[in-house]
XYZ file of C-alpha atoms in Angstrom:
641
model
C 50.929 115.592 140.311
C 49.921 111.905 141.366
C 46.549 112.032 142.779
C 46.632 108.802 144.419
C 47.684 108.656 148.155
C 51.481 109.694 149.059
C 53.192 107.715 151.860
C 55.932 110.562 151.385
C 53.552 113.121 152.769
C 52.038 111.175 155.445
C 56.010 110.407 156.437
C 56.373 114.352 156.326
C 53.333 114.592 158.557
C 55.172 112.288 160.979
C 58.035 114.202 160.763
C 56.505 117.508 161.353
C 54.172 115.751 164.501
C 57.234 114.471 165.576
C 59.643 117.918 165.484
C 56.280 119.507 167.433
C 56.201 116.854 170.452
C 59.980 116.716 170.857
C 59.809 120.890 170.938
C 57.409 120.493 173.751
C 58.688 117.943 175.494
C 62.324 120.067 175.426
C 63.527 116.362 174.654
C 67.065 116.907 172.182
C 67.901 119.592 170.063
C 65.323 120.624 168.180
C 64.696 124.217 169.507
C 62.953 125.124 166.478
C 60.369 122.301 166.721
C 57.434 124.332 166.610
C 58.377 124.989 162.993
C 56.332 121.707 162.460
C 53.144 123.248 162.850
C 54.412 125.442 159.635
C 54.726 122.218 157.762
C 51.163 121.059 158.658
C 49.909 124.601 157.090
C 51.697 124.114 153.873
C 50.602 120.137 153.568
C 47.240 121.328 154.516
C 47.033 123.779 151.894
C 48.699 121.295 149.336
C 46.180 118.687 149.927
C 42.909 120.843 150.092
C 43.602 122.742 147.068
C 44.135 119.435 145.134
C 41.029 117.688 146.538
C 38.943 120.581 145.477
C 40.927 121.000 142.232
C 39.948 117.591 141.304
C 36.521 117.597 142.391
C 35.618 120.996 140.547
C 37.532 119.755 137.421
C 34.685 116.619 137.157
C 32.197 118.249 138.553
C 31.696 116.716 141.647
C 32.502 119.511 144.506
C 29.933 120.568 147.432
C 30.559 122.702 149.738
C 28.318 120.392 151.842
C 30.462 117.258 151.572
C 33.457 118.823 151.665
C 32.411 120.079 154.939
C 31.152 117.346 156.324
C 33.840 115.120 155.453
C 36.199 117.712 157.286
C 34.263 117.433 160.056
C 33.883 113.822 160.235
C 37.991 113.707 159.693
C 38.689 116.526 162.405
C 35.637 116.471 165.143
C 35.327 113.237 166.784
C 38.889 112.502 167.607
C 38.995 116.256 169.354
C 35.864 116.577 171.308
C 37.494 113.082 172.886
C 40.497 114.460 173.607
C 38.604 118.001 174.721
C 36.374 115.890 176.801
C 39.009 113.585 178.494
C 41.109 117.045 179.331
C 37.951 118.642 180.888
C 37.256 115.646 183.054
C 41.201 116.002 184.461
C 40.623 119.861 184.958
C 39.792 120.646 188.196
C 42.297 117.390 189.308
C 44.972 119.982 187.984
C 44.244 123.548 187.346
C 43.641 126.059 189.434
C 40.447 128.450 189.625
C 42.417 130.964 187.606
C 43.120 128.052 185.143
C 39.669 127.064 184.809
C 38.372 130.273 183.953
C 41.124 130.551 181.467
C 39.776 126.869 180.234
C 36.489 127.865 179.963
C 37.571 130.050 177.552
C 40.228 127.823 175.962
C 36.989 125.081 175.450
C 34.568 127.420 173.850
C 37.291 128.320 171.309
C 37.990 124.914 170.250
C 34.573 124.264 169.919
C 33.723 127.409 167.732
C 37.451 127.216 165.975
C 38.369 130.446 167.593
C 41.140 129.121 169.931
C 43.936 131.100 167.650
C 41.643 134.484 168.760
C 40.988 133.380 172.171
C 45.296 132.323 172.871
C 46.214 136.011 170.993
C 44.318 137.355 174.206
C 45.729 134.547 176.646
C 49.216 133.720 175.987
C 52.289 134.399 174.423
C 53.301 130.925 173.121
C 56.421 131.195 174.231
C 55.869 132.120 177.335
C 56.078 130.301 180.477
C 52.261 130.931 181.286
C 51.893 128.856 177.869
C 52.804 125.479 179.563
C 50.029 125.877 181.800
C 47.099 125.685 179.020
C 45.966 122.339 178.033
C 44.201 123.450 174.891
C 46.921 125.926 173.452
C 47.523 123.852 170.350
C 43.932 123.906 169.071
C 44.908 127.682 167.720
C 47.058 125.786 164.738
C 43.329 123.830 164.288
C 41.245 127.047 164.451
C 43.537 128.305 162.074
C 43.120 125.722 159.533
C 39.758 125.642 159.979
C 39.128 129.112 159.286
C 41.420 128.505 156.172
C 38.497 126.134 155.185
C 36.314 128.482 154.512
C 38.388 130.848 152.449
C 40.260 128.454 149.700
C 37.209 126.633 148.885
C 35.158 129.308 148.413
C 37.685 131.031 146.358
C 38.592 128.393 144.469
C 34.522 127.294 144.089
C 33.799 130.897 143.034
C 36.518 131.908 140.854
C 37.129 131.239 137.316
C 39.576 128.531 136.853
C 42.416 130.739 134.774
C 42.321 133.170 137.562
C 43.073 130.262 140.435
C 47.135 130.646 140.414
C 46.819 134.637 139.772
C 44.594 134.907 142.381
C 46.429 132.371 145.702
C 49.478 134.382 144.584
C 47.856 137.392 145.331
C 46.269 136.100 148.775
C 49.853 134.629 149.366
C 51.874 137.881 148.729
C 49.195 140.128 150.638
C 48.860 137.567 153.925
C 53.021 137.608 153.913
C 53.343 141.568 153.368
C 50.790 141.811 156.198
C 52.581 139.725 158.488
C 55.751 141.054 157.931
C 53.626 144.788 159.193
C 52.078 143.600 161.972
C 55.309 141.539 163.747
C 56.966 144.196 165.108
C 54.034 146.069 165.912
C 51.660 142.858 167.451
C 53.729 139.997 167.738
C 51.732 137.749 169.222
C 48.862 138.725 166.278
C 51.249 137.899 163.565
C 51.241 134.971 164.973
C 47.778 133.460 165.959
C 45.834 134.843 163.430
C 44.602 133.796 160.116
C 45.457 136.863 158.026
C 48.882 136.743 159.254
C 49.493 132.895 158.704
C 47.159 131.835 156.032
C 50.356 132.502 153.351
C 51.802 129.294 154.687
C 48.396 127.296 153.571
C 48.810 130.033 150.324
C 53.066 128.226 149.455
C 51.017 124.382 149.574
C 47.575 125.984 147.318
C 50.216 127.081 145.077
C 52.238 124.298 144.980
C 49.057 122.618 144.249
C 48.013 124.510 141.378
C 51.205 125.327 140.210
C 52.047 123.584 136.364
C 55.050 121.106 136.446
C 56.679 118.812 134.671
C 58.926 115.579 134.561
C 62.308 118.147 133.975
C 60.828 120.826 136.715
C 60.234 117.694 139.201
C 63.763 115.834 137.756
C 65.478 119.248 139.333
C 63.339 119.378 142.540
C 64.354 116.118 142.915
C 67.975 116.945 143.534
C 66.850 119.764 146.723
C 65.010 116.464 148.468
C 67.475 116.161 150.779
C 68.926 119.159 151.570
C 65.157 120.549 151.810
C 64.827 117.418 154.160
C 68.179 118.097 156.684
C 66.870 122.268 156.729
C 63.362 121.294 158.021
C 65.499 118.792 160.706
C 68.067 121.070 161.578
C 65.982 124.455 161.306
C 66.004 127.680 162.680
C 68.773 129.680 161.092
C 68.277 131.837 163.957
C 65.559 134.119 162.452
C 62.485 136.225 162.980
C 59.252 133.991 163.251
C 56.422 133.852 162.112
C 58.347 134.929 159.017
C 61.939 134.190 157.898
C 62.194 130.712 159.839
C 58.823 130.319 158.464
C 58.905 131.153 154.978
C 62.288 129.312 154.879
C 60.486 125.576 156.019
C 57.288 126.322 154.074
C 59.795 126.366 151.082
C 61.180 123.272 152.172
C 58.232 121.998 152.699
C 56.876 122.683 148.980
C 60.355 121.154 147.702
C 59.835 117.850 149.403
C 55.552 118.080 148.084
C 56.593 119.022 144.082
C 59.318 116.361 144.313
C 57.703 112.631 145.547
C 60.134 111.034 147.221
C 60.410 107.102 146.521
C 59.012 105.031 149.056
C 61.384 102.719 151.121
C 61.758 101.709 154.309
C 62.498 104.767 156.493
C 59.521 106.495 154.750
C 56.772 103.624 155.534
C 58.044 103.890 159.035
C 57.825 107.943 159.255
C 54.470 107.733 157.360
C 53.303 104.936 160.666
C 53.842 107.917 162.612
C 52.110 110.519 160.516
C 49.032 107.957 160.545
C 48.677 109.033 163.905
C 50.122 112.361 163.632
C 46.750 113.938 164.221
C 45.779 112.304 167.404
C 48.905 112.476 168.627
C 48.950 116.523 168.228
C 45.894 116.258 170.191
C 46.886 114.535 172.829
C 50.274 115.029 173.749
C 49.887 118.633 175.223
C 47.600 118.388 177.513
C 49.238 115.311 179.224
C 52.490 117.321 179.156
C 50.742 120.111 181.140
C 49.552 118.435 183.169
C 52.390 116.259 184.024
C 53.683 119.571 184.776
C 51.387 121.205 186.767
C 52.016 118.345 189.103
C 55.540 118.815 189.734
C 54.594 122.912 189.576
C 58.737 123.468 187.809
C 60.231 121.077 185.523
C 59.143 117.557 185.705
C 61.997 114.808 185.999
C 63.515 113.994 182.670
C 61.505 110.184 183.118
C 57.801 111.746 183.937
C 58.282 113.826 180.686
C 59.868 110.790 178.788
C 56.501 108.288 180.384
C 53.498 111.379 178.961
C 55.473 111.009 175.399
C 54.960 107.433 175.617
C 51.841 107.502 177.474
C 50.757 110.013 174.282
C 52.044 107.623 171.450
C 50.001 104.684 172.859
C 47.185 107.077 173.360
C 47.429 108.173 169.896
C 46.856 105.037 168.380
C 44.371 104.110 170.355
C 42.439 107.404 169.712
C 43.217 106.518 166.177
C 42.255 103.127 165.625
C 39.397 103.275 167.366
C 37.483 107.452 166.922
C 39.416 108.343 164.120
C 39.407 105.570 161.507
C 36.208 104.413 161.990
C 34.646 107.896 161.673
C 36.690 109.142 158.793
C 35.802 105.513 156.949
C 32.213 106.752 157.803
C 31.365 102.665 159.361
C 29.886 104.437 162.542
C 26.588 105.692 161.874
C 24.668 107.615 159.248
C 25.348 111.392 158.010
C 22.430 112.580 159.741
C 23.343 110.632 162.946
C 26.516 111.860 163.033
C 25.807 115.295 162.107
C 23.013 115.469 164.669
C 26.040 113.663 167.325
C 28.343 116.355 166.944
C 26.040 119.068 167.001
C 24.658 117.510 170.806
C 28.414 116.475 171.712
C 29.168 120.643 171.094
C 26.860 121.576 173.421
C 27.691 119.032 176.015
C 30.993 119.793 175.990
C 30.337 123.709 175.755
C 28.725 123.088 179.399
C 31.350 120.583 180.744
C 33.902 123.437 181.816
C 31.277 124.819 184.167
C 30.503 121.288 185.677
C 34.270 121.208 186.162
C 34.314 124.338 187.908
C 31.349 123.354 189.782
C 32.985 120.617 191.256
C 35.995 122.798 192.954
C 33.962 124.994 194.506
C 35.103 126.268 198.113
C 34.605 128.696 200.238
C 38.078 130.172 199.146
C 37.848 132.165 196.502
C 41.321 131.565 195.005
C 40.067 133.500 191.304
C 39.858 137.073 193.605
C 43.128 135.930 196.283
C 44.947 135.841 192.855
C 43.613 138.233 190.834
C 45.933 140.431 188.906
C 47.272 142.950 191.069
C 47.140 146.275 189.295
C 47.656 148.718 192.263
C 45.300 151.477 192.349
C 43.424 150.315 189.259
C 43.724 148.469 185.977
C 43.612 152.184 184.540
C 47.022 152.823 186.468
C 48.943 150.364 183.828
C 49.562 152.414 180.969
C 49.516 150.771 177.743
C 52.221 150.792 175.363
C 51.799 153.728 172.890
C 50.163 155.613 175.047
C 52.414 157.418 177.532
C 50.638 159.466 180.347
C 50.462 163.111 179.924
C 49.311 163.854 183.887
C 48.583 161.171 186.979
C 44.948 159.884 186.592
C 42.407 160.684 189.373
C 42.330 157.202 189.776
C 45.896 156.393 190.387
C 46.296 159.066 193.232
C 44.854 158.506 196.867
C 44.943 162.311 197.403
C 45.234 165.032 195.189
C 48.471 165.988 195.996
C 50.482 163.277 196.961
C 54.168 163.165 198.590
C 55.338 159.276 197.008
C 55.067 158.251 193.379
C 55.440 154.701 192.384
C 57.321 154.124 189.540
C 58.427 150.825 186.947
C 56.485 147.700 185.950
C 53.748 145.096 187.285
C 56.053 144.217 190.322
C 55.819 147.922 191.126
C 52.177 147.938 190.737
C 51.987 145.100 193.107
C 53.465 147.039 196.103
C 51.061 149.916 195.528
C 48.093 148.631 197.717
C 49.904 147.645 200.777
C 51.843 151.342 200.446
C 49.060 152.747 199.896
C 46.862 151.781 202.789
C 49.811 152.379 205.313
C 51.127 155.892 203.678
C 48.905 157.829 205.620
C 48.018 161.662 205.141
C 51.329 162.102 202.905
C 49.020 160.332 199.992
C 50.808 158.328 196.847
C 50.710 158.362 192.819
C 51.063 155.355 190.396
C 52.701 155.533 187.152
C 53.389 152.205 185.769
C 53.789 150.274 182.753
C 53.577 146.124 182.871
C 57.448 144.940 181.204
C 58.631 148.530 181.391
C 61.859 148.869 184.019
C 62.604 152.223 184.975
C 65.736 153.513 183.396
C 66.066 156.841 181.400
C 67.215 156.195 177.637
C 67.377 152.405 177.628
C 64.602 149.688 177.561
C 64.815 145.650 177.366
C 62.101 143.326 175.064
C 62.221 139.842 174.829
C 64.463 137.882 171.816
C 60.899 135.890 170.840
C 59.709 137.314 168.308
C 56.110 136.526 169.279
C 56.588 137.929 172.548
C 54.448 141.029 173.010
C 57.798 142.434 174.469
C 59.004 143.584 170.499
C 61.566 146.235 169.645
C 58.552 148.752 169.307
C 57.536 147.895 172.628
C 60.900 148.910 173.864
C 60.703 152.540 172.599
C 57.301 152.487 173.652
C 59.028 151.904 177.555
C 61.837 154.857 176.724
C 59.081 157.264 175.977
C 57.045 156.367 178.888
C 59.676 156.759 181.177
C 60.132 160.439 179.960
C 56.830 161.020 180.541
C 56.680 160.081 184.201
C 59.898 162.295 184.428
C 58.123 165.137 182.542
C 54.622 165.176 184.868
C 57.438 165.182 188.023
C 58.559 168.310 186.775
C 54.892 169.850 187.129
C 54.071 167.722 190.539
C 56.751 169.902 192.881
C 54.146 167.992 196.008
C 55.514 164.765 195.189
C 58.754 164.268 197.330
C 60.021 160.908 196.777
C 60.132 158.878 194.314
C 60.053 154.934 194.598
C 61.116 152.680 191.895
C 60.715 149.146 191.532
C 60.824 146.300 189.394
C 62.608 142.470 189.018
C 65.192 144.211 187.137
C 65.618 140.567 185.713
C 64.975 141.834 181.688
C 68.329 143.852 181.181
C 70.793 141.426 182.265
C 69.035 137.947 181.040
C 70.329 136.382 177.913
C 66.563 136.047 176.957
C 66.212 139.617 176.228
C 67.989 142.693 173.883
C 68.698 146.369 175.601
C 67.760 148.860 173.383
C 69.291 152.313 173.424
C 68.741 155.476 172.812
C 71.130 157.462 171.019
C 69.657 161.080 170.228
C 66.681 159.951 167.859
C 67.611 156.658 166.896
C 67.313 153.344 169.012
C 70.265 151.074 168.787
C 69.371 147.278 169.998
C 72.634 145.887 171.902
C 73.321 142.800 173.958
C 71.929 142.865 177.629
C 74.575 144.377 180.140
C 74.870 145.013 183.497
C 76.742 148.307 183.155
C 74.676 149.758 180.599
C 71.194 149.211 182.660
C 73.292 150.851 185.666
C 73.935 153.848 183.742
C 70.319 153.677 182.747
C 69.047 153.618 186.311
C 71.371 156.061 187.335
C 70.376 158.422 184.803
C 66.628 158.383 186.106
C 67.776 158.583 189.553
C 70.273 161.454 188.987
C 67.231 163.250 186.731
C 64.869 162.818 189.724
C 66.906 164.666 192.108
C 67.788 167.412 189.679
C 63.945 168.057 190.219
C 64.621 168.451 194.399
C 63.263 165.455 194.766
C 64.544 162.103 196.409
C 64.462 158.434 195.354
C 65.198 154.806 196.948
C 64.617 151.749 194.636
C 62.889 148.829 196.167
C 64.166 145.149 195.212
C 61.384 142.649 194.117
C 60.111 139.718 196.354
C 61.926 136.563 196.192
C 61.250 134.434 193.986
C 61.350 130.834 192.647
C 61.630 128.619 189.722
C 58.047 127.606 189.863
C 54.438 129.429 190.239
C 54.233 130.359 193.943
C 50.415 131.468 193.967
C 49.832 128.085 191.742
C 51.825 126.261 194.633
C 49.814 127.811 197.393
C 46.195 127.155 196.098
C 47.282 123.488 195.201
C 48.963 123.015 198.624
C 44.921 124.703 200.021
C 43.220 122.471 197.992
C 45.084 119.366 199.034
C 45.812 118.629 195.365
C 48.643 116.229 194.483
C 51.985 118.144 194.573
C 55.174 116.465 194.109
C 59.008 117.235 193.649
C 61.115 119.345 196.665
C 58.754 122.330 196.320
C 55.655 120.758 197.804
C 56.167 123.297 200.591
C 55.768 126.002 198.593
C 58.725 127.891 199.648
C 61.570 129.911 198.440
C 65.317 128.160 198.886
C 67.351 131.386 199.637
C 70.148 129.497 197.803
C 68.490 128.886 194.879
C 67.010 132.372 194.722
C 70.431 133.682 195.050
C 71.481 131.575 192.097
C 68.323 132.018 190.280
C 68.806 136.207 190.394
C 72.470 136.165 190.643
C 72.397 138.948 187.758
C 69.767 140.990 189.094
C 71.358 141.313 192.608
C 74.326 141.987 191.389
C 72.852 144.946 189.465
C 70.898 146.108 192.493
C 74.427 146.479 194.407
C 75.796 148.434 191.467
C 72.914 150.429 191.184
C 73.279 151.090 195.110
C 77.006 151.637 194.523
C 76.996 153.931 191.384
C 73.697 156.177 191.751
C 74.016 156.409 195.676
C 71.009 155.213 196.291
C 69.200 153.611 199.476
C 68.200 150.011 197.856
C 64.893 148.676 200.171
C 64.348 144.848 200.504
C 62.074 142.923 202.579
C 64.655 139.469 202.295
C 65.086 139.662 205.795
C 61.420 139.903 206.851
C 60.167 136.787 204.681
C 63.833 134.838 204.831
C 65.798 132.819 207.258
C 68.979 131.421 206.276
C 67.531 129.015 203.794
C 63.920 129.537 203.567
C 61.649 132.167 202.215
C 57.960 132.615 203.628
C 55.477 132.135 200.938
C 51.987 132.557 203.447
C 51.644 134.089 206.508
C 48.954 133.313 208.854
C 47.074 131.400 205.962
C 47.173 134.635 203.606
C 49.046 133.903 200.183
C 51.571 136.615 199.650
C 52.078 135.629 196.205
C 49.320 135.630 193.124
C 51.477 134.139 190.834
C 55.474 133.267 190.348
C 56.844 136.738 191.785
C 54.168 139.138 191.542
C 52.711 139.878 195.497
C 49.227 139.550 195.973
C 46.526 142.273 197.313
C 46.681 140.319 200.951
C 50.305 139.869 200.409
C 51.195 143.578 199.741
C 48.920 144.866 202.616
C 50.771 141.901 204.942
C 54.297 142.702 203.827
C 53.941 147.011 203.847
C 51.971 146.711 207.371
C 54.376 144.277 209.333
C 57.134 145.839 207.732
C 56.224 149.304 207.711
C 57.281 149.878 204.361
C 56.090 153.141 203.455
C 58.001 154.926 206.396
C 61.004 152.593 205.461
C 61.107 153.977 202.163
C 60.475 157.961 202.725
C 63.440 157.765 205.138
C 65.270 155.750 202.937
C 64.657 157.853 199.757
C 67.593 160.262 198.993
């Protein structure tokens, strides 16, 4: 392979920077944009594993240099970006945010954001958007593929280099393909379960071709091109999708393309391709923290522009003239960016420094777990008798029953229930249904298929300890019941011992419900279901603490309130299944709409408390607020039937 420099992979680093932005953005059709990170592994890969190639081959490699050229290419041009983002912090995130930034910092300074976002986010979750260093986990997993292909490739003989990256390569992609179903979101932040994409480019690189073998290649340029554009087929990632663009990917690297005008124009972009991935997602969150839903089409299209001019400015003048080393010495710089880590390890606690209120907005939003964190069950791990801790007397009359939205109601029921005492079984994602479950279509979701039997089986538990509880009298069950009839999710079945996955429908989650509620009262015992708050298409609790901190908020919900109309639109499905449900299992359905809504408007506050912690859950303040002025305990015993 040419050594010299390729303008065909510098174009395909534009290409991929460019899929990545437009994916984030949500500007056109390319759904599958994060795909371009993929690319990025297998160039990296590709381009490492030739550098050291070459310098082993004349003697020339140190792990010293080679370090300290990566760090000189990769450092500066972050800890800018890192340090610009930190100074906009507490301008745009909450307290909850900064906490979660803190974090977010120390990872990309310690190139352990991958481990630290595996614990923080799903990527493609909504709570992703809200993260201004989420993308350094592609970085942290680079780096940490730094330290394994060098030293393999520095250690190992040179006849066992191809034997031995197809080895790492087939055991990092058999792993992967283990831990997706089982850890979704592990498969795909972490290094063991990635690094075969950086494995296809190390192989590429060491792999022997010739003029015929690179003649043939030749011909796959362009349909390997129009996949990578047009990509996903629809499949499972981090694998199929993957595996299918990494191959593309290695096409396009084996088989040079000839350089002509489009490519000199893609490889401009992929000059800047780096500081551009840096900078473009944290001005797109916060562009959208500002306008708390979905920023206007022209403040999204003015942050992509605002991030290309950025780009090259970061690039012309941090990048370039650190990577061409004109700056200062080694030992200067070395010495800079060991001082500009620790700076910049301490900025996130000047940030939060400088929001500091007498509000404490981390504990009015804290996760609202009910009883106790101990009260949500994790998946795999279905109760076998209530906890101590998720009972306010040992022999309680109500059981709560579903997900995190019925965990939320627990402390305002539970300070108004009285003598009669109440039990918490709940799972967070779980609805309760007998013999059905619903996980999320993204396959890095934490919602998998195996999550969903997980739900079935912890449903029959909570209907197995009712069988031994004959004190508890009613049952109340509670949930968005949004998951079994959105088009984002599966339903998965249960057929005797097999689960079947099926398309969401409202029928089958009725006959779902109504099997738990018709398997409840064959135990003497009665049940009413309880509807979830209203809701919106933005983060309430965000909304609230922004609106309290007389932070810039702009766009129709400024007032941080509910538009019944919307709501109705918004949940169309899910009341539609809660009537069923009501119609069908002839059950008492309990809702508070009336209480918090007028004809247009839904309360969001009242009397300065926030009744929301985030975009539906209810907070501690707002579950005491709602169960006192509502008295919703005594609603729902006299309800239940």
């Amino acid at each position: 392979m040419p050594r010299e420099f390729r303008t065909d992979i510098q174009a395909l680093r534009g290409l991929a920077v460019l899929l990545v932005v437009l994916y984030h953005a949500h500007i056109g059709p390319f759904a599958a944009g994060y795909l371009g990170v993929d690319i990025f592994f297998v160039i990296s890969g590709f381009l490492i594993t030739n550098l050291i190639r070459t310098q082993l081959e004349q003697s020339r490699f140190s792990f010293s240099e080679f370090y300290y050229r990566r760090a000189k290419r990769l450092l500066p041009a972050a800890y800018v970006v890192i340090a610009l983002t930190t100074i906009a912090a507490p301008f745009f995130l909450s307290d909850v945010g900064l906490l979660e930034f803190q974090n977010q910092v120390y990872g990309a300074l310690t190139f352990s954001g991958n481990i630290v976002f595996w614990f923080q986010a799903d990527y493609f979750g909504g709570a992703a958007e809200t993260k201004p260093l989420l993308h350094f986990w592609s970085l942290a997993v680079e780096e940490q593929g730094y330290l394994l292909l060098p030293a393999f490739l520095a250690l190992a003989p040179k006849r066992w280099w191809l034997t031995g990256v197809s080895s790492l390569l087939v055991a990092s992609l058999v792993l992967c393909l283990y831990v997706v179903p089982r850890d979704p979101s592990a498969a795909f932040y972490l290094l063991p379960t990635r690094f075969w994409e950086m494995a296809i480019g190390s192989f590429g690189a060491l792999l022997p071709t010739t003029s015929l073998v690179t003649a043939r290649l030749a011909k796959l340029r362009l349909p390997a091109l129009a996949f990578i554009i047009v990509a996903p087929m629809g499949f499972a990632h981090p694998v199929v999708d993957a595996a299918l663009v990494c191959l593309a990917t290695l096409t396009l690297l084996l088989a040079p393309s000839r350089d002509n005008l489009a490519v000199r124009g893609m490889a401009r972009v992929g000059d800047v391709s780096y500081s551009l991935y840096l900078i473009h997602w944290p001005v797109l969150v916060y562009v959208r923290a500002v306008w708390l839903a979905d920023a206007p089409a022209l403040a999204i299209y003015a942050a992509v522009a605002f991030s290309f001019v950025a780009s090259w400015a970061l690039y012309h003048f941090v990048e370039e003239p650190f990577r061409r080393g004109h700056v200062m010495s080694r030992i200067r710089l070395a010495s800079g960016l060991v001082a500009a880590s620790v700076l910049l390890g301490f900025s996130p606690s000047v940030a939060i420094a400088t929001t500091d209120s007498t509000v404490d907005f981390a504990k009015i939003r804290r996760i609202n777990f009910g009883l106790g964190r101990a009260c949500d069950f994790s998946p795999g791990s279905p109760p076998q008798e209530i906890p101590k801790n998720c009972q306010t007397t040992n022999r309680p009359e109500l059981l709560v029953w579903g997900d995190s939205f019925a965990m939320a109601l627990v402390p305002g029921l539970a300070t108004t229930v009285g003598e009669a005492g109440l039990a918490q079984l709940t799972m967070s994602g779980c609805f309760p249904a007998i013999g059905i479950a619903a996980f999320s279509k993204a396959s890095a979701s934490p919602y998998s298929h195996a999550f969903g039997e997980d739900c079935i089986r912890f449903n029959d538990s909570v209907l197995a300890i009712l069988k031994n509880r004959p004190e508890i009298r009613t049952v109340a069950i509670s949930s968005p019941f949004d998951a079994p009839v959105s088009s984002e999710f599966v339903l998965l079945k249960r057929s005797g011992d097999t689960f079947t996955e099926n398309e969401v429908s409202l029928d089958v989650a009725v006959e779902g419900i109504k099997a738990l509620v018709e398997a409840v009262r064959a135990l003497g015992k009665r049940v009413v279901v309880v509807t979830p708050p209203p809701v919106a298409s933005f983060d309430i609790g965000d909304c609230l603490e922004r609106k309290a901190r007389g932070s810039v908020i702009l766009g129709r919900y400024s007032d941080c309130k509910i538009y019944v109309s919307e709501y109705r639109r918004f949940r169309s499905r899910t009341l539609e299944l809660l009537n069923q449900v009501a119609l069908k299992a002839g059950v008492e359905v309990v809702s508070y709409h009336d209480f918090l809504c007028d004809d247009t408007t839904c309360r969001t506050e009242i009397d300065g408390k926030f009744l929301y912690r985030d975009s539906g859950h209810l907070s501690y303040e707002g579950s005491e607020t709602i169960a006192r002025q509502t008295k919703l305990a005594q609603r729902l015993i006299s309800a239940a039937r």
